[in-house]
């Protein structure tokens, strides 16, 4: 499957570019993971499903992929949560443990493959200290009272990913109470903490800043220069800009040749985020929708455009997904090899969409256009099923029937509808059916 060239929109150039790894056939890919202080939300789900499809596609195209996705398991958010939940900020590791477990379950339910490496920041502290040391030696960082800061103006290319000018950043910089920094744009690499707490460093006890963690984990587990770095769009600035400044400050250009960012999930036209308080966890949604429906819903929207998350959208996705399940239900695709897949013209079309900047919506366009004719072609249907399984990560297994508790309110609606049906008041009957459907109750009518 090497004949397909893959094109991706590189955030560095803002252009669609052919993806060429440093070593043909070997790909080093790093995606920023979660800070495990709460259950993951649907924005996280979108990000990791996107990169899971990329991971699957790269392997399908014949590459050996080393994929690292980290856990930021030391952070103010974890410490605050430990204080709140356990009454002791130093018990942050218990918080991390709990939410790493929940995240792992969510990823499993969404059928995301396990990355090659899932490093935890707290296991890479030595590499962080080493990197900070080298930044100091190279004149990119300075120490003030046990804190270490990155001197943004020492890195002339600062702003190249986010396309921001230092002058504009300067004008917008908040005046902080912290007057230790030489320049308000500088950011912390190491934060001092009281004697005996956290980690010992050449600058005293302390803990790392968020940005240095990813630079250290990427270079330690993959290489100082990687092929692709990904994450949500909100990480472009400052996180990824700072990662570039740190890694390239030590190792020279280019830290990552390609940067890929997925767009936001929005609710009522607003960016969904924890800080805005308008968010759903992945688990909230799983209560009503099968994880495969959620995955299919994400993939019906291309990764690079905002997804306006809605209940109606999920219901429509469920309907389409059920149709796919029905079509492929009796198709056995287990024995199909990747080589065989090349013989399908439908797959060829789907693959060309996928290789065009992960146009997953286009893939499903081809699929639904050809769905009826696939019913008459069992061999090709088997190949298509296999492709959907391994590259899109859709299991196509029958959905579990939802068990809805029939409350007195629901029963009253069912009774009212029955009365309307007997009276042949179809408009009223339909209205009540829709109302019930919105409550997760699907009625199956018997003849009157
Ligand atoms: Zn990161």
CSV table of C-alpha atoms and ligand atoms in Angstrom, one decimal:
chain,number,residue,atom,x,y,z
A,1,UNK,CA,0.0,0.0,0.0
A,2,UNK,CA,2.9,2.4,-0.6
A,3,UNK,CA,1.6,3.9,-3.8
A,4,UNK,CA,-0.6,6.3,-1.9
A,5,UNK,CA,1.0,9.6,-1.0
A,6,UNK,CA,-0.2,11.2,2.2
A,7,UNK,CA,-0.9,14.9,2.3
A,8,UNK,CA,-1.4,16.8,5.6
A,9,UNK,CA,-1.9,20.4,6.5
A,10,UNK,CA,1.2,21.5,8.3
A,11,UNK,CA,0.5,24.2,10.9
A,12,UNK,CA,4.1,25.5,10.3
A,13,UNK,CA,3.3,26.5,6.7
A,14,UNK,CA,-0.5,26.5,6.9
A,15,UNK,CA,-0.3,24.5,3.7
A,16,UNK,CA,-1.2,21.0,2.6
A,17,UNK,CA,2.1,19.2,2.2
A,18,UNK,CA,3.2,15.8,1.2
A,19,UNK,CA,4.1,13.9,4.3
A,20,UNK,CA,7.7,12.6,4.1
A,21,UNK,CA,9.3,11.1,7.1
A,22,UNK,CA,13.1,11.6,7.8
A,23,UNK,CA,13.6,7.9,7.3
A,24,UNK,CA,11.3,6.3,4.7
A,25,UNK,CA,9.0,3.8,6.3
A,26,UNK,CA,9.8,4.9,9.9
A,27,UNK,CA,7.7,7.5,11.6
A,28,UNK,CA,8.2,9.3,14.9
A,29,UNK,CA,5.0,10.8,16.1
A,30,UNK,CA,4.3,12.7,19.3
A,31,UNK,CA,0.9,13.8,20.5
A,32,UNK,CA,0.3,15.8,23.6
A,33,UNK,CA,-1.7,13.8,26.1
A,34,UNK,CA,-4.0,14.8,29.0
A,35,UNK,CA,-3.4,16.2,32.4
A,36,UNK,CA,-5.1,13.5,34.4
A,37,UNK,CA,-7.0,15.5,37.0
A,38,UNK,CA,-10.6,14.8,35.8
A,39,UNK,CA,-12.5,12.6,33.3
A,40,UNK,CA,-11.6,13.3,29.7
A,41,UNK,CA,-14.1,15.5,27.8
A,42,UNK,CA,-15.4,15.2,24.2
A,43,UNK,CA,-12.8,17.6,22.9
A,44,UNK,CA,-10.1,15.1,24.1
A,45,UNK,CA,-12.1,12.3,22.4
A,46,UNK,CA,-12.0,14.2,19.1
A,47,UNK,CA,-8.3,14.8,19.3
A,48,UNK,CA,-7.3,11.2,20.2
A,49,UNK,CA,-9.7,9.6,17.6
A,50,UNK,CA,-8.2,11.9,15.0
A,51,UNK,CA,-4.6,10.9,15.8
A,52,UNK,CA,-5.7,7.3,16.2
A,53,UNK,CA,-6.9,7.3,12.6
A,54,UNK,CA,-3.6,8.9,11.5
A,55,UNK,CA,-1.7,6.2,13.4
A,56,UNK,CA,-3.8,3.5,11.8
A,57,UNK,CA,-3.4,5.0,8.3
A,58,UNK,CA,0.3,5.4,8.6
A,59,UNK,CA,0.7,1.8,9.5
A,60,UNK,CA,-1.7,0.7,6.8
A,61,UNK,CA,0.4,2.5,4.3
A,62,UNK,CA,3.3,0.2,5.3
A,63,UNK,CA,5.1,2.4,7.9
A,64,UNK,CA,6.6,1.4,11.2
A,65,UNK,CA,5.3,4.1,13.6
A,66,UNK,CA,6.6,5.0,17.0
A,67,UNK,CA,3.7,6.9,18.6
A,68,UNK,CA,4.1,8.6,21.9
A,69,UNK,CA,1.2,10.2,23.9
A,70,UNK,CA,2.1,11.4,27.3
A,71,UNK,CA,0.4,12.1,30.6
A,72,UNK,CA,1.1,15.4,32.3
A,73,UNK,CA,0.9,13.9,35.7
A,74,UNK,CA,2.5,16.8,37.6
A,75,UNK,CA,0.7,20.2,37.3
A,76,UNK,CA,-1.1,22.8,39.4
A,77,UNK,CA,-4.4,21.3,38.3
A,78,UNK,CA,-3.5,18.0,39.9
A,79,UNK,CA,-2.2,19.5,43.0
A,80,UNK,CA,-5.3,21.6,43.5
A,81,UNK,CA,-7.5,18.6,42.8
A,82,UNK,CA,-5.6,16.6,45.4
A,83,UNK,CA,-6.1,19.4,47.9
A,84,UNK,CA,-9.8,19.5,47.1
A,85,UNK,CA,-10.5,15.7,47.0
A,86,UNK,CA,-8.0,14.4,49.4
A,87,UNK,CA,-7.1,17.4,51.5
A,88,UNK,CA,-3.4,17.1,50.7
A,89,UNK,CA,-1.8,18.5,47.5
A,90,UNK,CA,1.1,16.0,47.9
A,91,UNK,CA,-1.3,13.1,47.2
A,92,UNK,CA,-1.5,14.3,43.6
A,93,UNK,CA,-0.3,10.9,42.3
A,94,UNK,CA,-3.4,9.2,43.6
A,95,UNK,CA,-5.4,11.7,41.5
A,96,UNK,CA,-3.2,11.0,38.5
A,97,UNK,CA,-3.7,7.2,38.9
A,98,UNK,CA,-7.4,7.5,39.1
A,99,UNK,CA,-7.8,9.6,36.0
A,100,UNK,CA,-5.2,7.8,33.9
A,101,UNK,CA,-7.3,4.7,34.6
A,102,UNK,CA,-10.5,6.5,33.5
A,103,UNK,CA,-8.8,7.9,30.4
A,104,UNK,CA,-7.4,4.5,29.4
A,105,UNK,CA,-10.9,3.0,29.6
A,106,UNK,CA,-12.4,5.8,27.5
A,107,UNK,CA,-9.7,5.3,24.8
A,108,UNK,CA,-10.3,1.6,24.9
A,109,UNK,CA,-14.1,2.2,24.5
A,110,UNK,CA,-13.5,4.5,21.6
A,111,UNK,CA,-11.3,1.8,20.0
A,112,UNK,CA,-8.2,3.9,20.0
A,113,UNK,CA,-5.1,1.7,19.6
A,114,UNK,CA,-2.6,1.9,22.5
A,115,UNK,CA,0.3,4.2,21.5
A,116,UNK,CA,3.8,2.7,21.5
A,117,UNK,CA,4.8,4.9,24.4
A,118,UNK,CA,2.6,6.5,27.1
A,119,UNK,CA,5.2,8.3,29.2
A,120,UNK,CA,4.4,10.0,32.4
A,121,UNK,CA,6.0,13.4,33.0
A,122,UNK,CA,7.1,12.3,36.6
A,123,UNK,CA,9.1,9.4,35.1
A,124,UNK,CA,11.2,11.7,32.9
A,125,UNK,CA,12.3,14.3,35.4
A,126,UNK,CA,16.0,13.6,35.0
A,127,UNK,CA,15.8,14.3,31.2
A,128,UNK,CA,13.9,17.6,32.0
A,129,UNK,CA,16.6,18.7,34.4
A,130,UNK,CA,19.3,17.8,31.8
A,131,UNK,CA,17.4,19.8,29.1
A,132,UNK,CA,17.0,22.8,31.3
A,133,UNK,CA,20.7,22.7,32.2
A,134,UNK,CA,21.6,22.7,28.5
A,135,UNK,CA,19.3,25.6,27.9
A,136,UNK,CA,21.1,27.6,30.6
A,137,UNK,CA,24.5,26.7,29.1
A,138,UNK,CA,23.4,27.9,25.7
A,139,UNK,CA,22.1,31.2,27.0
A,140,UNK,CA,18.4,30.4,26.5
A,141,UNK,CA,17.5,30.2,30.1
A,142,UNK,CA,18.3,31.9,33.5
A,143,UNK,CA,18.0,31.1,37.1
A,144,UNK,CA,16.3,33.4,39.7
A,145,UNK,CA,15.9,32.2,43.3
A,146,UNK,CA,15.5,28.5,42.4
A,147,UNK,CA,13.2,29.2,39.4
A,148,UNK,CA,14.4,28.8,35.9
A,149,UNK,CA,12.9,30.8,33.0
A,150,UNK,CA,13.3,30.6,29.3
A,151,UNK,CA,14.4,33.8,27.7
A,152,UNK,CA,12.0,34.1,24.8
A,153,UNK,CA,14.0,36.8,23.1
A,154,UNK,CA,17.1,34.5,22.9
A,155,UNK,CA,15.3,32.4,20.3
A,156,UNK,CA,14.8,34.6,17.2
A,157,UNK,CA,12.3,32.2,15.6
A,158,UNK,CA,9.9,32.4,18.5
A,159,UNK,CA,6.4,32.7,17.1
A,160,UNK,CA,7.0,30.8,13.9
A,161,UNK,CA,4.3,28.2,14.6
A,162,UNK,CA,1.6,30.5,15.9
A,163,UNK,CA,2.5,33.3,13.5
A,164,UNK,CA,2.8,35.7,16.3
A,165,UNK,CA,5.2,38.7,16.5
A,166,UNK,CA,7.1,39.3,19.7
A,167,UNK,CA,6.0,42.9,19.6
A,168,UNK,CA,2.3,42.0,19.5
A,169,UNK,CA,2.8,39.5,22.3
A,170,UNK,CA,4.6,42.1,24.3
A,171,UNK,CA,1.7,44.5,23.9
A,172,UNK,CA,-0.8,41.9,25.0
A,173,UNK,CA,1.3,40.5,27.8
A,174,UNK,CA,-0.3,40.6,31.2
A,175,UNK,CA,1.5,42.4,33.9
A,176,UNK,CA,2.2,39.7,36.4
A,177,UNK,CA,2.9,40.0,40.1
A,178,UNK,CA,5.9,37.7,39.5
A,179,UNK,CA,8.7,40.2,38.9
A,180,UNK,CA,11.4,37.6,38.8
A,181,UNK,CA,11.2,37.3,35.0
A,182,UNK,CA,13.4,39.5,33.0
A,183,UNK,CA,10.8,39.8,30.4
A,184,UNK,CA,7.0,39.2,30.8
A,185,UNK,CA,7.1,36.9,27.8
A,186,UNK,CA,9.5,34.5,29.4
A,187,UNK,CA,8.1,31.2,30.7
A,188,UNK,CA,9.0,28.9,33.6
A,189,UNK,CA,11.0,25.8,33.0
A,190,UNK,CA,11.4,24.9,36.7
A,191,UNK,CA,9.4,26.2,39.6
A,192,UNK,CA,11.0,26.3,43.1
A,193,UNK,CA,9.3,24.4,45.9
A,194,UNK,CA,10.1,24.1,49.6
A,195,UNK,CA,13.1,22.1,50.7
A,196,UNK,CA,12.4,18.3,50.6
A,197,UNK,CA,9.4,18.4,48.4
A,198,UNK,CA,9.1,17.2,44.8
A,199,UNK,CA,12.5,16.8,43.0
A,200,UNK,CA,16.0,17.8,43.8
A,201,UNK,CA,17.7,19.8,41.0
A,202,UNK,CA,20.8,21.9,40.6
A,203,UNK,CA,18.6,24.9,41.5
A,204,UNK,CA,17.1,23.4,44.6
A,205,UNK,CA,13.9,21.5,45.2
A,206,UNK,CA,11.2,22.1,42.7
A,207,UNK,CA,9.1,20.8,39.8
A,208,UNK,CA,9.1,21.2,36.0
A,209,UNK,CA,7.0,23.6,34.0
A,210,UNK,CA,4.5,22.0,31.6
A,211,UNK,CA,6.2,22.9,28.3
A,212,UNK,CA,9.6,21.4,29.1
A,213,UNK,CA,7.9,18.0,30.0
A,214,UNK,CA,6.9,17.4,26.4
A,215,UNK,CA,10.2,18.5,24.9
A,216,UNK,CA,12.0,16.1,27.3
A,217,UNK,CA,9.6,13.1,26.7
A,218,UNK,CA,9.6,13.5,22.9
A,219,UNK,CA,13.4,13.6,22.7
A,220,UNK,CA,14.0,10.8,25.2
A,221,UNK,CA,11.5,8.3,23.8
A,222,UNK,CA,11.5,9.2,20.2
A,223,UNK,CA,14.4,11.5,19.1
A,224,UNK,CA,15.5,15.2,19.3
A,225,UNK,CA,14.1,15.6,15.8
A,226,UNK,CA,10.7,14.0,15.1
A,227,UNK,CA,8.5,13.6,12.0
A,228,UNK,CA,5.2,14.7,13.3
A,229,UNK,CA,3.9,16.5,16.4
A,230,UNK,CA,0.2,16.8,17.1
A,231,UNK,CA,-2.4,18.0,19.5
A,232,UNK,CA,-5.5,20.2,19.8
A,233,UNK,CA,-5.5,23.6,18.2
A,234,UNK,CA,-5.5,25.3,21.6
A,235,UNK,CA,-2.0,24.0,22.2
A,236,UNK,CA,-0.4,25.9,19.3
A,237,UNK,CA,0.2,28.9,21.5
A,238,UNK,CA,1.9,28.9,23.9
A,239,UNK,CA,2.5,25.2,24.5
A,240,UNK,CA,3.8,24.1,21.1
A,241,UNK,CA,5.6,27.4,20.4
A,242,UNK,CA,7.4,26.9,23.7
A,243,UNK,CA,8.2,23.3,22.9
A,244,UNK,CA,9.9,24.4,19.7
A,245,UNK,CA,11.9,27.1,21.5
A,246,UNK,CA,13.1,24.6,24.1
A,247,UNK,CA,13.9,21.7,21.7
A,248,UNK,CA,15.4,23.7,19.0
A,249,UNK,CA,17.2,25.9,21.5
A,250,UNK,CA,19.2,22.7,22.5
A,251,UNK,CA,19.1,20.5,19.4
A,252,UNK,CA,18.8,23.0,16.5
A,253,UNK,CA,16.1,22.9,13.8
A,254,UNK,CA,13.7,21.2,13.2
A,255,UNK,CA,12.1,19.7,16.3
A,256,UNK,CA,9.2,18.4,14.3
A,257,UNK,CA,8.9,18.6,10.5
A,258,UNK,CA,5.1,18.5,10.5
A,259,UNK,CA,2.7,19.9,13.1
A,260,UNK,CA,-0.9,18.8,12.9
A,261,UNK,CA,-3.7,20.3,15.0
A,262,UNK,CA,-7.3,19.3,15.2
A,263,UNK,CA,-10.0,22.0,15.5
A,264,UNK,CA,-12.3,22.6,18.5
A,265,UNK,CA,-15.5,21.0,19.6
A,266,UNK,CA,-18.1,23.8,20.0
A,267,UNK,CA,-21.3,24.0,21.8
A,268,UNK,CA,-23.8,26.6,20.7
A,269,UNK,CA,-21.0,28.2,18.6
A,270,UNK,CA,-18.7,28.5,21.6
A,271,UNK,CA,-15.5,26.7,22.1
A,272,UNK,CA,-16.2,23.8,24.5
A,273,UNK,CA,-13.8,23.9,27.4
A,274,UNK,CA,-13.5,23.1,31.0
A,275,UNK,CA,-12.7,26.7,31.8
A,276,UNK,CA,-15.9,28.0,30.2
A,277,UNK,CA,-17.9,25.4,32.0
A,278,UNK,CA,-19.8,24.2,28.9
A,279,UNK,CA,-18.4,20.7,28.5
A,280,UNK,CA,-19.4,17.1,28.4
A,281,UNK,CA,-17.2,14.3,29.5
A,282,UNK,CA,-16.8,11.3,27.1
A,283,UNK,CA,-18.5,9.2,29.8
A,284,UNK,CA,-21.6,11.5,29.9
A,285,UNK,CA,-22.1,10.9,26.2
A,286,UNK,CA,-21.5,7.1,26.5
A,287,UNK,CA,-24.5,6.9,28.9
A,288,UNK,CA,-26.7,7.6,25.9
A,289,UNK,CA,-24.7,6.7,22.8
A,290,UNK,CA,-22.5,3.7,22.0
A,291,UNK,CA,-18.8,4.6,21.8
A,292,UNK,CA,-18.7,3.5,18.2
A,293,UNK,CA,-21.5,5.9,17.4
A,294,UNK,CA,-19.4,8.7,19.0
A,295,UNK,CA,-16.3,7.7,17.1
A,296,UNK,CA,-18.3,7.6,13.8
A,297,UNK,CA,-19.8,11.0,14.7
A,298,UNK,CA,-16.4,12.5,15.2
A,299,UNK,CA,-15.1,11.1,11.9
A,300,UNK,CA,-18.1,12.4,10.0
A,301,UNK,CA,-16.6,15.8,10.6
A,302,UNK,CA,-13.1,16.5,9.2
A,303,UNK,CA,-10.6,17.1,11.9
A,304,UNK,CA,-9.6,20.5,10.8
A,305,UNK,CA,-13.0,22.2,11.0
A,306,UNK,CA,-14.8,23.0,14.2
A,307,UNK,CA,-17.3,20.4,15.2
A,308,UNK,CA,-20.7,21.8,16.5
A,309,UNK,CA,-21.5,19.1,18.9
A,310,UNK,CA,-25.2,18.3,19.2
A,311,UNK,CA,-27.6,15.7,20.4
A,312,UNK,CA,-29.4,15.7,17.0
A,313,UNK,CA,-26.1,15.2,15.3
A,314,UNK,CA,-25.3,12.2,17.4
A,315,UNK,CA,-28.8,10.7,16.8
A,316,UNK,CA,-28.3,11.1,13.0
A,317,UNK,CA,-24.9,9.5,13.3
A,318,UNK,CA,-26.5,6.6,15.3
A,319,UNK,CA,-29.0,6.1,12.5
A,320,UNK,CA,-26.3,6.0,9.8
A,321,UNK,CA,-24.1,3.8,11.9
A,322,UNK,CA,-26.9,1.3,12.5
A,323,UNK,CA,-27.4,1.1,8.7
A,324,UNK,CA,-23.7,0.3,8.3
A,325,UNK,CA,-24.0,-2.4,11.0
A,326,UNK,CA,-26.9,-4.0,9.2
A,327,UNK,CA,-25.2,-4.0,5.8
A,328,UNK,CA,-22.0,-5.6,7.1
A,329,UNK,CA,-23.6,-7.8,9.8
A,330,UNK,CA,-23.3,-11.1,8.0
A,331,UNK,CA,-20.1,-10.2,6.2
A,332,UNK,CA,-17.1,-12.1,7.4
A,333,UNK,CA,-13.9,-10.0,6.9
A,334,UNK,CA,-11.6,-11.8,9.2
A,335,UNK,CA,-9.5,-13.6,6.6
A,336,UNK,CA,-8.9,-10.5,4.4
A,337,UNK,CA,-5.3,-9.4,4.1
A,338,UNK,CA,-4.1,-5.8,3.6
A,339,UNK,CA,-2.8,-6.9,0.1
A,340,UNK,CA,-6.3,-8.0,-0.9
A,341,UNK,CA,-7.7,-4.6,-0.1
A,342,UNK,CA,-5.9,-3.1,-3.0
A,343,UNK,CA,-8.2,-4.9,-5.3
A,344,UNK,CA,-11.2,-2.9,-4.3
A,345,UNK,CA,-12.0,0.2,-6.4
A,346,UNK,CA,-14.2,1.5,-3.5
A,347,UNK,CA,-11.4,1.2,-1.1
A,348,UNK,CA,-9.1,3.0,-3.6
A,349,UNK,CA,-11.5,5.9,-3.6
A,350,UNK,CA,-11.9,5.9,0.2
A,351,UNK,CA,-8.2,5.8,0.6
A,352,UNK,CA,-7.6,8.7,-1.7
A,353,UNK,CA,-9.9,10.8,0.5
A,354,UNK,CA,-8.2,9.7,3.6
A,355,UNK,CA,-4.7,10.5,2.2
A,356,UNK,CA,-5.9,14.0,1.3
A,357,UNK,CA,-5.5,15.5,4.7
A,358,UNK,CA,-7.6,12.9,6.5
A,359,UNK,CA,-10.8,13.7,4.7
A,360,UNK,CA,-12.9,11.2,6.7
A,361,UNK,CA,-16.2,12.8,5.7
A,362,UNK,CA,-15.2,12.1,2.1
A,363,UNK,CA,-14.5,8.5,3.0
A,364,UNK,CA,-18.0,8.1,4.3
A,365,UNK,CA,-19.4,9.9,1.3
A,366,UNK,CA,-17.9,7.2,-1.0
A,367,UNK,CA,-19.1,4.5,1.4
A,368,UNK,CA,-22.7,5.5,1.5
A,369,UNK,CA,-22.8,6.1,-2.2
A,370,UNK,CA,-21.7,2.5,-2.8
A,371,UNK,CA,-23.5,0.9,0.1
A,372,UNK,CA,-26.4,-0.5,-1.9
A,373,UNK,CA,-24.2,-2.1,-4.6
A,374,UNK,CA,-22.0,-3.6,-1.9
A,375,UNK,CA,-24.9,-5.8,-0.8
A,376,UNK,CA,-24.7,-7.6,-4.2
A,377,UNK,CA,-20.9,-8.0,-4.0
A,378,UNK,CA,-20.0,-10.0,-0.9
A,379,UNK,CA,-16.3,-10.2,-1.6
A,380,UNK,CA,-15.9,-6.5,-2.0
A,381,UNK,CA,-18.1,-5.9,1.0
A,382,UNK,CA,-15.7,-8.0,3.1
A,383,UNK,CA,-12.8,-5.9,1.9
A,384,UNK,CA,-14.6,-2.7,2.8
A,385,UNK,CA,-15.6,-4.0,6.2
A,386,UNK,CA,-12.0,-4.9,6.9
A,387,UNK,CA,-10.8,-1.4,5.8
A,388,UNK,CA,-13.4,0.2,8.1
A,389,UNK,CA,-12.3,-2.0,10.9
A,390,UNK,CA,-8.6,-1.5,10.7
A,391,UNK,CA,-8.1,2.0,9.3
A,392,UNK,CA,-11.2,3.9,10.6
A,393,UNK,CA,-11.4,1.8,13.8
A,394,UNK,CA,-15.1,1.0,13.4
A,395,UNK,CA,-16.0,-2.4,14.8
A,396,UNK,CA,-19.4,-2.5,13.1
A,397,UNK,CA,-20.7,-4.8,15.8
A,398,UNK,CA,-24.4,-4.6,16.6
A,399,UNK,CA,-25.1,-1.9,19.2
A,400,UNK,CA,-26.2,-3.0,22.6
A,401,UNK,CA,-29.9,-2.4,23.2
A,402,UNK,CA,-30.3,0.5,25.5
A,403,UNK,CA,-32.2,-0.3,28.6
A,404,UNK,CA,-34.4,2.6,29.5
A,405,UNK,CA,-36.2,2.7,32.8
A,406,UNK,CA,-39.9,3.3,32.2
A,407,UNK,CA,-40.8,6.0,34.6
A,408,UNK,CA,-44.4,7.0,35.3
A,409,UNK,CA,-43.9,10.1,33.1
A,410,UNK,CA,-42.7,7.9,30.1
A,411,UNK,CA,-45.6,5.5,30.7
A,412,UNK,CA,-48.1,8.4,30.6
A,413,UNK,CA,-46.7,9.6,27.3
A,414,UNK,CA,-46.9,6.0,25.8
A,415,UNK,CA,-50.5,5.8,26.9
A,416,UNK,CA,-51.4,9.2,25.5
A,417,UNK,CA,-49.8,8.2,22.2
A,418,UNK,CA,-51.7,5.0,22.1
A,419,UNK,CA,-54.9,6.9,22.6
A,420,UNK,CA,-54.0,9.3,19.8
A,421,UNK,CA,-53.3,6.3,17.5
A,422,UNK,CA,-56.6,4.7,18.2
A,423,UNK,CA,-58.2,8.0,17.5
A,424,UNK,CA,-56.1,8.2,14.2
A,425,UNK,CA,-54.6,11.5,15.4
A,426,UNK,CA,-51.4,10.8,13.6
A,427,UNK,CA,-49.9,14.3,14.0
A,428,UNK,CA,-50.3,14.0,17.8
A,429,UNK,CA,-48.9,10.4,17.8
A,430,UNK,CA,-45.9,11.4,15.8
A,431,UNK,CA,-45.3,14.4,18.1
A,432,UNK,CA,-45.3,12.2,21.2
A,433,UNK,CA,-43.1,9.6,19.5
A,434,UNK,CA,-40.5,12.3,18.8
A,435,UNK,CA,-40.7,13.5,22.3
A,436,UNK,CA,-40.1,10.0,23.6
A,437,UNK,CA,-37.3,9.4,21.2
A,438,UNK,CA,-35.6,12.5,22.5
A,439,UNK,CA,-35.8,10.9,26.0
A,440,UNK,CA,-34.1,7.8,24.6
A,441,UNK,CA,-37.3,5.7,24.2
A,442,UNK,CA,-37.7,4.1,20.8
A,443,UNK,CA,-41.2,2.7,20.2
A,444,UNK,CA,-41.9,-0.2,18.0
A,445,UNK,CA,-45.5,-0.1,16.9
A,446,UNK,CA,-47.7,-3.1,16.4
A,447,UNK,CA,-50.6,-3.0,14.0
A,448,UNK,CA,-53.7,-1.5,15.5
B,1,LIG,ZN1,2.7,18.8,25.1
